[in-house]
Short mmCIF file of C-alpha atoms in Angstrom, two decimals:
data_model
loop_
_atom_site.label_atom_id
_atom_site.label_comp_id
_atom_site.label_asym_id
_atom_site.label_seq_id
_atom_site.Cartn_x
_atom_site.Cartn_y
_atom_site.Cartn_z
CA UNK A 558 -77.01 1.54 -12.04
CA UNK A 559 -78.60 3.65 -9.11
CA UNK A 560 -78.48 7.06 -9.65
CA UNK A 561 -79.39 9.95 -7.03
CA UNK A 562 -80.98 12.61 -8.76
CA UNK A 563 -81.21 16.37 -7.01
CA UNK A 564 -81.78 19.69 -8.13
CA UNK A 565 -82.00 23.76 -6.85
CA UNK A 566 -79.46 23.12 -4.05
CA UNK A 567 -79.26 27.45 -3.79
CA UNK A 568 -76.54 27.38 -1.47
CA UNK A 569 -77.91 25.51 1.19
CA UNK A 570 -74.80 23.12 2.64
CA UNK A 571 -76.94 21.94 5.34
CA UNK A 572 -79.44 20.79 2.65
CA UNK A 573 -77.09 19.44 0.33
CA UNK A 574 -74.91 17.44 2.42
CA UNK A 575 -77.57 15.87 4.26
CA UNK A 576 -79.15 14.67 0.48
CA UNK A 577 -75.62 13.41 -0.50
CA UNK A 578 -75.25 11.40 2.85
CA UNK A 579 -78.87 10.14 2.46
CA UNK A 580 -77.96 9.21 -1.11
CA UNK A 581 -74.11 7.35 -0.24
CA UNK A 582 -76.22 5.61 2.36
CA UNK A 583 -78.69 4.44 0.03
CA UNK A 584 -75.16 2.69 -1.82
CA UNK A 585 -75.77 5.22 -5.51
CA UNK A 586 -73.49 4.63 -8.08
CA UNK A 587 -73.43 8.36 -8.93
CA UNK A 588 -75.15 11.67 -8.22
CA UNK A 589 -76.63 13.97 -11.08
CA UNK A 590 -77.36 17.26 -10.09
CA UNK A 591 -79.48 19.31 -12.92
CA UNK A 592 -78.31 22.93 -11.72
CA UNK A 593 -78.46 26.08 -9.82
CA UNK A 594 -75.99 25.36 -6.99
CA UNK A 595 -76.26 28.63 -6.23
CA UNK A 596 -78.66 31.52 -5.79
CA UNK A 597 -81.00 32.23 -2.48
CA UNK A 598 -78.54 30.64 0.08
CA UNK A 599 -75.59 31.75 1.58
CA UNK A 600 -72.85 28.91 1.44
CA UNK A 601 -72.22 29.41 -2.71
CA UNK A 602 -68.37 27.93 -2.74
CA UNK A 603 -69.21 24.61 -0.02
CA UNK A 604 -72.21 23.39 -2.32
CA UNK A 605 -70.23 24.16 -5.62
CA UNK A 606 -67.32 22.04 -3.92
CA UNK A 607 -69.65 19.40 -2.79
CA UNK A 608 -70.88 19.11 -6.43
CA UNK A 609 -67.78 19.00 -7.71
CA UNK A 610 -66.89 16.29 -5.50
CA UNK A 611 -70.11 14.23 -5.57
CA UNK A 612 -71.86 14.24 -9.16
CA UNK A 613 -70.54 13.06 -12.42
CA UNK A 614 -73.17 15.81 -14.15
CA UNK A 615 -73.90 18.75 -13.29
CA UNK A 616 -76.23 21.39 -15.29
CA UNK A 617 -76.61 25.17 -15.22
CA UNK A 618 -79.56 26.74 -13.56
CA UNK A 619 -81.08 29.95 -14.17
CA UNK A 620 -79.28 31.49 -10.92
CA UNK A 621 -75.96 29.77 -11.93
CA UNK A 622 -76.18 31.56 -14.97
CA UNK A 623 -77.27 35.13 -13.81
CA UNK A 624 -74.47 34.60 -11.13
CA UNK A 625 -71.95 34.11 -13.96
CA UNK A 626 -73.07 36.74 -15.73
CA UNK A 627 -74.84 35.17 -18.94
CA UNK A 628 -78.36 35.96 -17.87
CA UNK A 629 -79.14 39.68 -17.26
CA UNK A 630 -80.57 40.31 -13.53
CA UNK A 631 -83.33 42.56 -14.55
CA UNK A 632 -84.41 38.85 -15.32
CA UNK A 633 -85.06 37.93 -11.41
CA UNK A 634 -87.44 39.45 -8.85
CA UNK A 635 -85.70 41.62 -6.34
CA UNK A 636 -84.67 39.31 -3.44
CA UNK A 637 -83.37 36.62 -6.27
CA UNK A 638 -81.27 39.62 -8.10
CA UNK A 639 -80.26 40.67 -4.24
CA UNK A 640 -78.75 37.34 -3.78
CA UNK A 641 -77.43 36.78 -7.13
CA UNK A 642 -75.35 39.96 -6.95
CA UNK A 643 -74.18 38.84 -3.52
CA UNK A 644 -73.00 35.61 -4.49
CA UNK A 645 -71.17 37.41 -7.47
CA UNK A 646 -69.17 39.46 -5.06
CA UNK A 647 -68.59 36.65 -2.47
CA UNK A 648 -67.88 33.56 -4.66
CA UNK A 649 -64.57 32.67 -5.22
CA UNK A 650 -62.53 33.03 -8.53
CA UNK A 651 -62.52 29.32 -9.22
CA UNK A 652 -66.24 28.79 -8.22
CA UNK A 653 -66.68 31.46 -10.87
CA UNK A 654 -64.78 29.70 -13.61
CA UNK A 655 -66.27 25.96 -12.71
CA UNK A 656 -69.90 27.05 -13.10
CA UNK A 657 -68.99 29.46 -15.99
CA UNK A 658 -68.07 25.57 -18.03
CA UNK A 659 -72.35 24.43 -17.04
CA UNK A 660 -74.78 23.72 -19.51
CA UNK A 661 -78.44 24.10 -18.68
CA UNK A 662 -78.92 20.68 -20.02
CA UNK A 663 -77.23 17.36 -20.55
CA UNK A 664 -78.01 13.75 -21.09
CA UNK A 665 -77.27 10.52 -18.93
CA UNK A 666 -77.68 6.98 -19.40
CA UNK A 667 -79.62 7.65 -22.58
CA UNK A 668 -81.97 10.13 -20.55
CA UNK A 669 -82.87 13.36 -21.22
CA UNK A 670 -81.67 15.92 -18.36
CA UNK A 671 -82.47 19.67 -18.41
CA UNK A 672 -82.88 22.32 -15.42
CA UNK A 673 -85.98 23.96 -16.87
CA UNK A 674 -87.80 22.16 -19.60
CA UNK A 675 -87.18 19.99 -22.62
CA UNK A 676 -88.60 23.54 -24.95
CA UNK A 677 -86.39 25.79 -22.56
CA UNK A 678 -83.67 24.35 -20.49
CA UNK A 679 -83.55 27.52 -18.67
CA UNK A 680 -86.70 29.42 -17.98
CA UNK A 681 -89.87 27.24 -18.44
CA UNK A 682 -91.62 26.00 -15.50
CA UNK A 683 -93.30 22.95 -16.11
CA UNK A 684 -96.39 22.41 -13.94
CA UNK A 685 -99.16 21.66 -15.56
CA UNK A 686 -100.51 18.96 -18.42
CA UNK A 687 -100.16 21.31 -21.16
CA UNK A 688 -97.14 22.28 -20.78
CA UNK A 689 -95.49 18.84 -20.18
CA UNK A 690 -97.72 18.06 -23.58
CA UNK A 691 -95.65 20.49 -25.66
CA UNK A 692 -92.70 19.31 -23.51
CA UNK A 693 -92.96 15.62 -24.65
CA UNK A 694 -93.49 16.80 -28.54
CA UNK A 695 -90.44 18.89 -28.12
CA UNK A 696 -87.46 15.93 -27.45
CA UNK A 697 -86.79 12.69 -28.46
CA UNK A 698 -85.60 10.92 -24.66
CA UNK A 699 -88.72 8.99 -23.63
CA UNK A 700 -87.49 10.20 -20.35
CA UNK A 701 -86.27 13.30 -18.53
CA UNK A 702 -85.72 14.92 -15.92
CA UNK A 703 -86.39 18.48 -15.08
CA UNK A 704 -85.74 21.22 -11.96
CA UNK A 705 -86.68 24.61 -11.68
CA UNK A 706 -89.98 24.05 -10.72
CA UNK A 707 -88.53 23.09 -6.74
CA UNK A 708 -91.51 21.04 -6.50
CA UNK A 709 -91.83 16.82 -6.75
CA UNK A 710 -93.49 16.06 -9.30
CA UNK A 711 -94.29 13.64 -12.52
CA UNK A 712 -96.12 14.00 -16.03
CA UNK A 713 -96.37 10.71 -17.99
CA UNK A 714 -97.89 10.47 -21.38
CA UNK A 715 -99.48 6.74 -22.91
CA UNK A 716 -99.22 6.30 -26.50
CA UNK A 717 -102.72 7.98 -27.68
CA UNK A 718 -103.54 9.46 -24.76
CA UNK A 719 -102.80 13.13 -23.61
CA UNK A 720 -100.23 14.05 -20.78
CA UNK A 721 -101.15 13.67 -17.43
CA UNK A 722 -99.02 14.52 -13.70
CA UNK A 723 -99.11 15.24 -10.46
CA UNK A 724 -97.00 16.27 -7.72
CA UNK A 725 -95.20 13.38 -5.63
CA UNK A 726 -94.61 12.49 -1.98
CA UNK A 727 -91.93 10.55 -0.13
CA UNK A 728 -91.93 7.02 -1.22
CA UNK A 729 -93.93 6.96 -4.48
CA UNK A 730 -92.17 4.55 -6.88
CA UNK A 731 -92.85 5.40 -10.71
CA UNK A 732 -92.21 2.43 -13.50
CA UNK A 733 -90.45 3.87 -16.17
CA UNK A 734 -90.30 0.56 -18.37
CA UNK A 735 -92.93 2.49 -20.62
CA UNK A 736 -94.66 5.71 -21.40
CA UNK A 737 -93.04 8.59 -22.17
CA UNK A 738 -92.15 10.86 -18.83
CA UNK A 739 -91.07 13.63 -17.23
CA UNK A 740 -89.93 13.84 -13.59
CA UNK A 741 -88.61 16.68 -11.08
CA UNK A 742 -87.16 15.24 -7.85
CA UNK A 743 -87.89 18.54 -6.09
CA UNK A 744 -85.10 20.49 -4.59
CA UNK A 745 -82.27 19.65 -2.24
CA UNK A 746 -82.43 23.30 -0.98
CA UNK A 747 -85.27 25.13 -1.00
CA UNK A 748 -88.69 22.77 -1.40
CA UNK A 749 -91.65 24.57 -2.53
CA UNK A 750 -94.14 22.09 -2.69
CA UNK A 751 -95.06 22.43 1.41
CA UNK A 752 -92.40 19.95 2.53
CA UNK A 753 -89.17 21.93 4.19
CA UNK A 754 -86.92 18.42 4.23
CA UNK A 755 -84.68 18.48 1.27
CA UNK A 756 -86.02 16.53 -1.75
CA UNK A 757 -84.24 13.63 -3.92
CA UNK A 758 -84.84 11.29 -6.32
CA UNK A 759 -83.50 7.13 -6.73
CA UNK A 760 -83.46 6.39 -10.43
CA UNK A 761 -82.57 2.90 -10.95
CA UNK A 762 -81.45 2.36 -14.36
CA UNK A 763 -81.67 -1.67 -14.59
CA UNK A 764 -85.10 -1.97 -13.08
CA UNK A 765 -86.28 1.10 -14.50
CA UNK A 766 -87.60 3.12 -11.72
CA UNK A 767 -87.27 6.14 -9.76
CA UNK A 768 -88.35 6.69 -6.21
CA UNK A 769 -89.11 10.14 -4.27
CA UNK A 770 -87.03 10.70 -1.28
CA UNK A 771 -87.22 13.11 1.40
CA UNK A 772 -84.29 13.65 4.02
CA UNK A 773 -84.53 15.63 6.99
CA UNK A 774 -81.88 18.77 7.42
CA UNK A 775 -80.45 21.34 9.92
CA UNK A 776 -82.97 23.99 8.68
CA UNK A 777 -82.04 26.37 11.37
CA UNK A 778 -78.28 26.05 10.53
CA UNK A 779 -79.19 26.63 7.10
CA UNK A 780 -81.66 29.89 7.82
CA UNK A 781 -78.63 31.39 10.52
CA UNK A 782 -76.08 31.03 7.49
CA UNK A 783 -78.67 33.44 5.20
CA UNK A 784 -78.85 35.77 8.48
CA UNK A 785 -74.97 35.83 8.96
CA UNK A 786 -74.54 36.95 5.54
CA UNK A 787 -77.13 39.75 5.54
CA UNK A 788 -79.75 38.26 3.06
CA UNK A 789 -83.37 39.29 3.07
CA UNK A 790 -85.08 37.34 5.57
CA UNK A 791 -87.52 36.23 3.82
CA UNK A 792 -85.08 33.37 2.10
CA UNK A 793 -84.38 31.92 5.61
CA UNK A 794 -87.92 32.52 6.83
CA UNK A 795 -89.62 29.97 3.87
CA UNK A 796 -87.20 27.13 4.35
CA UNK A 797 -88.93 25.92 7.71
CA UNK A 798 -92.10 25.84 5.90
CA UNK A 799 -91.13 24.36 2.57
CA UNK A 800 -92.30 27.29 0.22
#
């Protein structure tokens, strides 16, 4: 089966939609999407709609859940809380109950999927060796498949040998037939790993591997929709250079 993987849309549409075209095009099977639709960006109810329509799973970020009122928003820094508490009073009622029903972790084809970490589906950033070490002796999948972090990146571990990642670029193919692994596909919406096009990931069930995508976006469309709805600038300002 070929599965599209994304992650940390943050109400970007343009983002979003270009990543599910990209992904239709490339003939998926299904899309998994391992949370926060919301949060940052400024089109909350399109990319909750487009999720609902697109991907069979769908898992709770941290913004998804401070949105819906389950995480407290003395949690967030003060332009994340700003647009949290906007998308609380612009969101519509049923956008409201739909991501109330997330869980900030799931499972898929026998594969492990959580928007943080395997130790902390919702907090934990994992970007370095020893954390995707305690990671791997924390859940039983062989592999899974994180967000949060919004950057592309992979941590395998070899029987006897210690954990060991990097971050990923477009095209790099990983063989999941062994090893033990743990893979962000970067975000859809807002990339912070220097790359502004919105970031995906192929997973290929059958042949057992997973290829990095990027696909390019209407990044000013995106940034004029943050504008239009009064959010710091900042949030539009990073998107055309990926951070």
């Amino acid at each position: 089966m070929q599965v599209a993987i994304c992650s940390d849309i943050h109400g970007n549409r343009h983002g979003f939609e270009a990543v599910i075209a990209a992904a239709h095009e490339a003939g998926v099977d299904e899309m998994w999407c391992l949370g926060d639709l919301v949060g940052y960006g400024a089109e909350p109810d399109a990319c909750v709609a487009l999720a609902d329509e697109h991907c069979s799973i769908v898992l709770a970020g941290n913004h998804d859940l401070a949105v819906t009122g389950a995480l407290s928003l003395e949690d967030f820094s003060r332009g994340a809380a700003l647009a949290a508490r906007w998308t609380r009073e612009t969101i519509k009622p049923e956008t409201m109950e739909w991501l109330s029903e997330l869980s900030p972790e799931g499972t898929g084809q026998g594969i492990g999927l959580f928007h943080a970490s395997p130790r902390d589906p919702v907090w934990e950033y994992v970007l370095s060796n020893l954390t995707a070490e305690m990671c791997f002796d924390s859940t039983d999948f062989r592999v899974s498949f994180i967000g949060h972090s919004h950057v592309a990146l992979s941590f395998t571990r070899v029987e006897g040998e210690p954990a060991a990642g990097t971050t990923r670029r477009e095209g790099t193919e990983l063989d999941l037939s062994e090893s033990e692994w743990l893979i962000n596909p970067g975000s859809a919406g807002q990339p912070r790993d220097g790359d502004p096009r919105a970031a995906w990931l192929l997973l290929d069930t059958d042949a057992k591997t997973a290829v990095f995508h990027r696909t390019e976006y209407d990044i000013a469309g995106a940034q004029a929709a943050i504008r239009a709805a009064r959010l710091p600038d900042s949030l539009a300002e990073r998107l055309q250079y990926g951070q």
